[in-house]
Each structure stands twice: as C-alpha cells, then as structure tokens.
Short mmCIF file of C-alpha atoms in Angstrom, two decimals:
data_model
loop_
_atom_site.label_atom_id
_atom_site.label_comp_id
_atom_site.label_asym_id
_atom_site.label_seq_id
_atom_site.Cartn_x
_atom_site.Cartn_y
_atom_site.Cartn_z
CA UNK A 17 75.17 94.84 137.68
CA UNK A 18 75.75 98.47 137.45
CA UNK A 19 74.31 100.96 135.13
CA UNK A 20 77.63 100.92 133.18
CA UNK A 21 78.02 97.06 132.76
CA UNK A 22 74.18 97.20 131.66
CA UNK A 23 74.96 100.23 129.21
CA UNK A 24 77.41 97.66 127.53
CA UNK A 25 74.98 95.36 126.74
CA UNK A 26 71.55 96.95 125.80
CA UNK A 27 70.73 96.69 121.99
CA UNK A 28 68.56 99.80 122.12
CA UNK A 29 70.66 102.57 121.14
CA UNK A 30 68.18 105.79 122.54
CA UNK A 31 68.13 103.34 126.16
CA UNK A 32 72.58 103.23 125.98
CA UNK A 33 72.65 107.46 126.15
CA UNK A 34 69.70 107.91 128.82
CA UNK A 35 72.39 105.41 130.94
CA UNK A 36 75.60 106.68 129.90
CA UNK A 37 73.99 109.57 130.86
CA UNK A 38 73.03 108.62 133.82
CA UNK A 39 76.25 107.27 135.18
CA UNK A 40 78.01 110.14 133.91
CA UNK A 41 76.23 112.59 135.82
CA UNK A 42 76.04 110.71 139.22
CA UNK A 43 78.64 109.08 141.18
CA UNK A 44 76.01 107.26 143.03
CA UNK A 45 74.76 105.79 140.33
CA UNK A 46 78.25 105.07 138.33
CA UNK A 47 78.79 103.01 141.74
CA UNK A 48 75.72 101.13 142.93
CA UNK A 49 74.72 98.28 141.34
CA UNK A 50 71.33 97.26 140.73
CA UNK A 51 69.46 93.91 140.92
CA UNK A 52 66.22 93.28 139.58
CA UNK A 53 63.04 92.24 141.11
CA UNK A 54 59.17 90.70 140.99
CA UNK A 55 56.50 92.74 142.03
CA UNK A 56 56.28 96.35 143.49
CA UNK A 57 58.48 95.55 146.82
CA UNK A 58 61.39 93.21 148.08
CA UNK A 59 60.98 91.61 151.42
CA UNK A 60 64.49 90.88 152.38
CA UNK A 61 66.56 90.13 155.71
CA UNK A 62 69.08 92.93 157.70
CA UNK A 63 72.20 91.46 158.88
CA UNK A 64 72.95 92.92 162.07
CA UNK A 65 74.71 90.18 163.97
CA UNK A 66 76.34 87.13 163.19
CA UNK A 67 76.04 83.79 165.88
CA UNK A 68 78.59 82.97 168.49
CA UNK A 69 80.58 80.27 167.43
CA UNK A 70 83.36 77.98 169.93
CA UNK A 71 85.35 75.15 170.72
CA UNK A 72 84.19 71.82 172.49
CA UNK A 73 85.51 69.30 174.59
CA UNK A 74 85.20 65.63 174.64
CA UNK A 75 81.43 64.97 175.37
CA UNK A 76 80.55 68.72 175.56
CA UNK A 77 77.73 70.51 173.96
CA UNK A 78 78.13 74.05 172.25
CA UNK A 79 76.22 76.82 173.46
CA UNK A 80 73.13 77.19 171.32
CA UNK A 81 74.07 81.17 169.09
CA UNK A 82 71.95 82.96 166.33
CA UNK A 83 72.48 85.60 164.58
CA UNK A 84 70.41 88.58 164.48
CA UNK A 85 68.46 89.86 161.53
CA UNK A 86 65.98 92.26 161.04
CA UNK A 87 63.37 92.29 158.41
CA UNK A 88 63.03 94.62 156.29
CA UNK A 89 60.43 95.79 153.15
CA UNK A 90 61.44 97.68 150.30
CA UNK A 91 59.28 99.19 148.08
CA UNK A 92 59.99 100.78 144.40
CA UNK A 93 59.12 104.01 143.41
CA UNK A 94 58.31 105.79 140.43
CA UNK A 95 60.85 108.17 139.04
CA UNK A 96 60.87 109.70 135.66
CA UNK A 97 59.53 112.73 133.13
CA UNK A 98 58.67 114.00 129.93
CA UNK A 99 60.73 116.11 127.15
CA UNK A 100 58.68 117.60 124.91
CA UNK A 101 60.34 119.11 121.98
CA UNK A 102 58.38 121.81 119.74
CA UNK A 103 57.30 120.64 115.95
CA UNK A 104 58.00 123.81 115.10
CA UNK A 105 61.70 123.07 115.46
CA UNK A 106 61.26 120.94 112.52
CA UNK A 107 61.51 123.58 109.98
CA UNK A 108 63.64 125.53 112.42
CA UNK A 109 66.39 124.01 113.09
CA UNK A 110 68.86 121.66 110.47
CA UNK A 111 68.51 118.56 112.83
CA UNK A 112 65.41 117.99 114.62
CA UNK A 113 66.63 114.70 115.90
CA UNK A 114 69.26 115.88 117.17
CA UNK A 115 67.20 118.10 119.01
CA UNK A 116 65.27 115.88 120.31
CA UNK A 117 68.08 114.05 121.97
CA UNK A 118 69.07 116.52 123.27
CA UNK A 119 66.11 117.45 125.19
CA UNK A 120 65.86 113.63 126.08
CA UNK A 121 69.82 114.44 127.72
CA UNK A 122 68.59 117.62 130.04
CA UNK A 123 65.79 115.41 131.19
CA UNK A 124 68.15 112.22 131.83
CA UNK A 125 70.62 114.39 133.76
CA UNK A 126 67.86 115.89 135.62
CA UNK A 127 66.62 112.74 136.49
CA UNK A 128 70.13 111.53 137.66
CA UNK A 129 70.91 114.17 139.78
CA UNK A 130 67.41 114.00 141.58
CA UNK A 131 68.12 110.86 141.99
CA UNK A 132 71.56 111.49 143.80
CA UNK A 133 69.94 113.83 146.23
CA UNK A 134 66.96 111.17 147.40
CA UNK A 135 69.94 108.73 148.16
CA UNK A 136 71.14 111.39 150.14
CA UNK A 137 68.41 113.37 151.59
CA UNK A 138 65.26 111.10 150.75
CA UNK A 139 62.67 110.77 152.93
CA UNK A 140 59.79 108.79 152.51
CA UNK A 141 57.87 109.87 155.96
CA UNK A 142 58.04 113.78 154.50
CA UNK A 143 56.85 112.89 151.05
CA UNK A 144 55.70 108.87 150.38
CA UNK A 145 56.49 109.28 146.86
CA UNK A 146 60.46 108.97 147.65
CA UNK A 147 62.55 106.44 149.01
CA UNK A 148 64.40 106.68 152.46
CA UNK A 149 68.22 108.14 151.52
CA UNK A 150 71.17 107.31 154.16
CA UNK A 151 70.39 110.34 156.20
CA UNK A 152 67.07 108.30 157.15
CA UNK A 153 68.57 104.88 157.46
CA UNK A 154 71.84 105.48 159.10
CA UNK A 155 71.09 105.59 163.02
CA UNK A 156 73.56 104.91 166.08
CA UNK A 157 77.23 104.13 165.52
CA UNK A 158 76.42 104.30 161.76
CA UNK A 159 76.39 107.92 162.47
CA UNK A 160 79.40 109.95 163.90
CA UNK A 161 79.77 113.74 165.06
CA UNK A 162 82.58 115.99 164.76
CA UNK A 163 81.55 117.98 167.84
CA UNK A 164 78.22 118.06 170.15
CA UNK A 165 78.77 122.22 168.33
CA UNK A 166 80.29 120.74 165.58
CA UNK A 167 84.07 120.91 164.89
CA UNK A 168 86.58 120.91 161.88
CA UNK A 169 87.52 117.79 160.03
CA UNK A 170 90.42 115.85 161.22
CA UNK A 171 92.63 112.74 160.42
CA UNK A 172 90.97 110.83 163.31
CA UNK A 173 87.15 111.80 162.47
CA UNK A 174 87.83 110.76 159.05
CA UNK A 175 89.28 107.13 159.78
CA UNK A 176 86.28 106.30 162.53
CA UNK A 177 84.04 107.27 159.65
CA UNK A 178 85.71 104.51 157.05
CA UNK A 179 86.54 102.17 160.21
CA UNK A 180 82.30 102.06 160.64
CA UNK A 181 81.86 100.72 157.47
CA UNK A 182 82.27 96.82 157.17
CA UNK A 183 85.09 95.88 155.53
CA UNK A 184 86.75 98.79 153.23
CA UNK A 185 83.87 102.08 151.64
CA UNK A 186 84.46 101.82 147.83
CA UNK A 187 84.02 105.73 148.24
CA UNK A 188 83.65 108.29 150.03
CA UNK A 189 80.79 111.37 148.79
CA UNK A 190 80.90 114.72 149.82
CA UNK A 191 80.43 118.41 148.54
CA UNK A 192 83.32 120.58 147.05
CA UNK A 193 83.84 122.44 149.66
CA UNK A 194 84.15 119.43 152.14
CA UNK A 195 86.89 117.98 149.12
CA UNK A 196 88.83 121.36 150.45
CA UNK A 197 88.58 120.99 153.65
CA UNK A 198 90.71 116.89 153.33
CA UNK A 199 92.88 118.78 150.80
CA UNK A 200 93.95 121.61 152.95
CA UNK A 201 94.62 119.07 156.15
CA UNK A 202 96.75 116.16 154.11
CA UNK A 203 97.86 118.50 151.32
CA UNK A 204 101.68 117.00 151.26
CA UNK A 205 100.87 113.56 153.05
CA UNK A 206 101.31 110.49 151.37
CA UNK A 207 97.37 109.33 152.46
CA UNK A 208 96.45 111.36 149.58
CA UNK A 209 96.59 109.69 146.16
CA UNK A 210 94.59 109.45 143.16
CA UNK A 211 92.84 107.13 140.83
CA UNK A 212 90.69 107.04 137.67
CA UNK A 213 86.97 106.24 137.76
CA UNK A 214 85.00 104.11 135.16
CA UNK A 215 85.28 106.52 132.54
CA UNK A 216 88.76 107.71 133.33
CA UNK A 217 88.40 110.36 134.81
CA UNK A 218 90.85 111.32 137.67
CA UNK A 219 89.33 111.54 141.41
CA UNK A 220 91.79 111.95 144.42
CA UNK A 221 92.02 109.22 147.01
CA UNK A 222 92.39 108.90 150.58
CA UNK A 223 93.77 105.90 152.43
CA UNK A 224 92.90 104.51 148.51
CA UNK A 225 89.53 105.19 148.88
CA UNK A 226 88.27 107.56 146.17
CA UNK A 227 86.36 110.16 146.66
CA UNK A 228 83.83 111.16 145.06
CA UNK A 229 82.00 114.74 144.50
CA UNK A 230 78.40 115.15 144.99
CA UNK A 231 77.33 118.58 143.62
CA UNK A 232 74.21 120.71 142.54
CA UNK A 233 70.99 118.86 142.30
CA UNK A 234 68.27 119.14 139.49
CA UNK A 235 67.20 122.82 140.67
CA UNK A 236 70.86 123.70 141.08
CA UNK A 237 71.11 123.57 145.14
CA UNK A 238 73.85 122.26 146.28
CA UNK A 239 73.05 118.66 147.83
CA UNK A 240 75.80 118.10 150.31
CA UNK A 241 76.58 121.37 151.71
CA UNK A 242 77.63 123.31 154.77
CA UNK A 243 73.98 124.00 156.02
CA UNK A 244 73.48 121.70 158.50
CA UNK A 245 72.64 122.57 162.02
CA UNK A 246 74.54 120.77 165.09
CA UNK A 247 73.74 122.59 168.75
CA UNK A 248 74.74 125.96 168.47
CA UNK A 249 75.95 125.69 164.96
CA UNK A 250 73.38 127.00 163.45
CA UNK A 251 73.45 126.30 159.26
CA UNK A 252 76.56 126.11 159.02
CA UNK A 253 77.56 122.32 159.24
CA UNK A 254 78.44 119.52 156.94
CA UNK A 255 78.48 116.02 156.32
CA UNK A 256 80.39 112.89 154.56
CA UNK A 257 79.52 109.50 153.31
CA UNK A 258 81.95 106.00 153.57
CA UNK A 259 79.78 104.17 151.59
CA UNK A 260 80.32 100.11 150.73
CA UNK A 261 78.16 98.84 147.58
CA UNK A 262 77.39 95.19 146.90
CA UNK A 263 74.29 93.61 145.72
CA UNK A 264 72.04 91.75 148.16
CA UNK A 265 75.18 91.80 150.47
CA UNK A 266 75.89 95.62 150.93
CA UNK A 267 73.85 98.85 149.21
CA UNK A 268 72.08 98.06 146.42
CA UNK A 269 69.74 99.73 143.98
CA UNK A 270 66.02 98.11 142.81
CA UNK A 271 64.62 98.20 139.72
CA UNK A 272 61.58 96.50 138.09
CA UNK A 273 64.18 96.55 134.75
CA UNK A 274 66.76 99.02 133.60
CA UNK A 275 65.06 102.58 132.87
CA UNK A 276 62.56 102.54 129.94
CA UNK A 277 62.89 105.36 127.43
CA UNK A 278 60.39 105.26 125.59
CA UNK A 279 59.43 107.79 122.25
CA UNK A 280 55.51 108.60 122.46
CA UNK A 281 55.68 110.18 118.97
CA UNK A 282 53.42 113.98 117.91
CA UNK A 283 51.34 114.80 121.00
CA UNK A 284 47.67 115.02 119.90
CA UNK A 285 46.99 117.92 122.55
CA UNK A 286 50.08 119.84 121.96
CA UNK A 287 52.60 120.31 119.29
CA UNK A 288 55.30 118.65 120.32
CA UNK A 289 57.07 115.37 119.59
CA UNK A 290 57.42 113.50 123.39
CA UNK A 291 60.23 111.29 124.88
CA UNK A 292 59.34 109.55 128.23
CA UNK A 293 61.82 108.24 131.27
CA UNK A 294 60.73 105.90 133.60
CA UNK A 295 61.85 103.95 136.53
CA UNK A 296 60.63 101.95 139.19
CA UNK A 297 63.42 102.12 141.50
CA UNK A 298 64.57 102.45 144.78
CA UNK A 299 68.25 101.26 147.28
CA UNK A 300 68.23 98.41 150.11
CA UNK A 301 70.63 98.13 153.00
CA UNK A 302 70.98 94.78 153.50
CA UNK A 303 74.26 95.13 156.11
CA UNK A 304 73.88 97.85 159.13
CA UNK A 305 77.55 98.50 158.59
CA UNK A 306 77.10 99.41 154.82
CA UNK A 307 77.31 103.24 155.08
CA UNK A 308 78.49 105.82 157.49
CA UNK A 309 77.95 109.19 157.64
CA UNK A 310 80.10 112.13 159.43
CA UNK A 311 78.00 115.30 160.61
CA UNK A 312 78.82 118.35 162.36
CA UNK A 313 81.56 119.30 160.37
CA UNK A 314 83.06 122.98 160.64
CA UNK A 315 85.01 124.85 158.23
CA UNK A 316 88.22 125.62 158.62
CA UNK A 317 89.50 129.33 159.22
CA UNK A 318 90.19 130.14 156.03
CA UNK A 319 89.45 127.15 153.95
CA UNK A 320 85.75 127.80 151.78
#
C-alpha cells in the first residue's frame, strides 16, 4: 500500500503526521507503494522477457520458449535522524509540545526530500549506505537522449520516453524549469490537461499523465536540474522520468514496517527532549520497462 492508504489506518497519532508528512512533501513517495518484508534483503526475479507462445497442427509439437528473468537482490537501508528540541523551551515558549512537533516536521520533511533525491540520484557503488536510484538502474532503451550534444524538448522525445515504459507511466517527474520547457511547446494544445493529486491538489497533465514536480532537496539543491553534461554540453543539460509504480509487478518501495517514530524522552547527556525517525527502506524494479528516463535536454531560447 502506499504511505497515504497506511496513514489512514495507523492508530498512533505522532506515526499519522511523520507520514502525512512524508507524502506531502514527496511526489515519489505520495506515489510508490510499499510492501513489506523478512529479513535485511529481498531476493526477487526481473522480468525481462516473456516465452514464445504458437499454434499447432494435428500431431505437431510446440517449440519449447522461456522467458527470461534476471535475479536480482535488494537490500534495505537505514534512513532516519534525530530532533532534539531544547528544555529550555519549556519555560520559553507557551507550547512546548507543540514545539516539539514541530521540530519532529523539519526532520520528517528532511527526511522525505532526501529520500526523493536517492530515488533519483542514489548510488550505492559511490556511497554503500544508499540505495541505487533510476539514474543507476535504468540502462539501454530504458534510457533515451535528446541529442548526442543534447537538444531541446520536443513532442516526439517526450512520447518515446512514455512509449518505453510498459503499459501507461502513472507520472512523469521533472524539475520546474523542465515543467516550462512542456508548457511553452503545448501551451494551447489540447495534450495538455490537468488533474488533482491525492490531496487535491492541481498538477497539469500530458497525454493524461500527470506530472509531477521534483524540487530542492534537504540542503536546498535543486535535484532535477539543468546541470547535466551530454558531449559538448557541458552543465547545462536535463532530464525526465515516465515512471510506472506497482508492487512486486512494477517499482516498488521496501520496508521492514512503516517508519518508526519513536519519542526517546530528556537526553541524559544534553538538555534536550529527543524524537527519533527511522526506516529500513529501499525501491525494487521488478519489470525492465518500469521507468524511463530522458537526458540531454536543452533549454529553449528564451524559456528558463
């Protein structure tokens, strides 16, 4: 289920913000559901090609088909921090609970948005403590460029990006800027449309797939922007995500359980009341066609 659907269920009231929270401040993970599982890892099978399959004769055999898979291991990681809130706010400050929560909030938003940019940008090779992001997993046709120098957006670049993704993306992620750019080209075509997300909010569609804005990360960089390099475009490219969720069918998020919140009470080292998030977490790709991403992309004259 997804963090929302879980958020309608939990009894513990502190555990309900940290994931409205959560969802709130991430697209990713307002979108992705989550499944749970045993032990530190999930051993699980890639599809990446079904079997042949024909017609017979009278007194013919079929051709013996199977399908590919590949095996794959994920493994959780830990994600999660402290908010320490001075006791001295006690005597301070009118509500120190409220206080408190709200420290807890900062943290969970922090959290979410670091979150958003490992799913992204992740890389486990560069830093074991992460877990791969798309930019690690998605390899050959999974992967399309605007230009061997990179190249502005257009109508065909963005429908080979949705046609690579099985089926139809339930959204597509990119930065503001990148939002401009699709504006600017299909400003008074009927492509363009919008929708409401899960907490009714309006987000702009195209082809009715809604798009959805990825911006500043916990340290307030912007995670999807125009500072990629393709050939001689030096730091000045971008890229966009068709991404298809689905649990143990498309991309999914792990868990050991939901995210623990947990209150640790008056520090005996420091003065300060502590809340604690934690997660063991990480995403599988259990379809190659789950995701594609579109890189290279210029900006148009013009259009920042």
């Amino acid at each position: 289920m997804t963090l929302i659907e879980y958020m309608k269920t939990s009894q513990d009231p502190l555990q309900s913000g940290v994931i409205e929270t959560f969802a709130r401040t991430s697209p990713i993970l307002q979108d992705m559901p989550f499944i749970d599982i045993e032990g530190a890892a999930l051993p699980y099978n890639r599809e990446q090609r079904l079997p042949g399959i024909a017609f017979r004769g009278l007194n013919e055999a079929y051709d013996e088909s199977t399908g590919v898979v590949n095996p794959q291991v994920e493994k959780l990681k830990i994600m999660g921090g402290d908010a320490d809130t001075d006791r001295a706010l006690m005597k301070w400050e009118k509500n120190f609970e409220e206080r408190r929560a709200t420290d807890l909030d900062m943290k969970a938003k922090a959290a979410a948005l670091y979150f958003t940019k490992c799913f992204f940008d992740g890389d486990e090779s560069s830093d074991p403590r992460q877990f791969d992001g798309l930019n690690a997993r998605l390899t050959g046709n999974q992967v399309i460029t605007a230009g061997a120098d990179g190249a502005n957006l257009d109508q065909n670049l963005l429908d080979r990006t949705i046609a690579a993704v099985k089926g139809t993306p339930d959204a597509l992620y990119m930065g503001k800027k990148m939002q401009r750019q699709i504006t600017h080209l299909f400003r008074n075509s009927s492509i363009m449309s919008d929708t409401k997300d899960a907490f009714g909010k309006q987000v702009l569609t195209y082809a009715g797939v809604p798009i959805h804005l990825i911006e500043e990360d916990n340290d307030d960089n912007e995670i999807l922007a125009f500072d990629e390099t393709q050939g001689s475009s030096v730091g000045v490219c971008g890229s966009l995500y068709a991404v298809r969720f689905g649990a143990r069918e498309f991309i999914c998020g792990l868990q050991t359980e939901p995210l623990n919140t947990r209150d640790l009470g008056e520090l005996q080292t420091k003065a300060c009341f502590r809340s604690r998030i934690e997660w063991y977490v990480s995403i599988a790709v259990f379809q190659v066609k789950s995701a594609a991403r579109l890189k290279g992309i210029t900006v148009i004259t013009g259009v920042n």
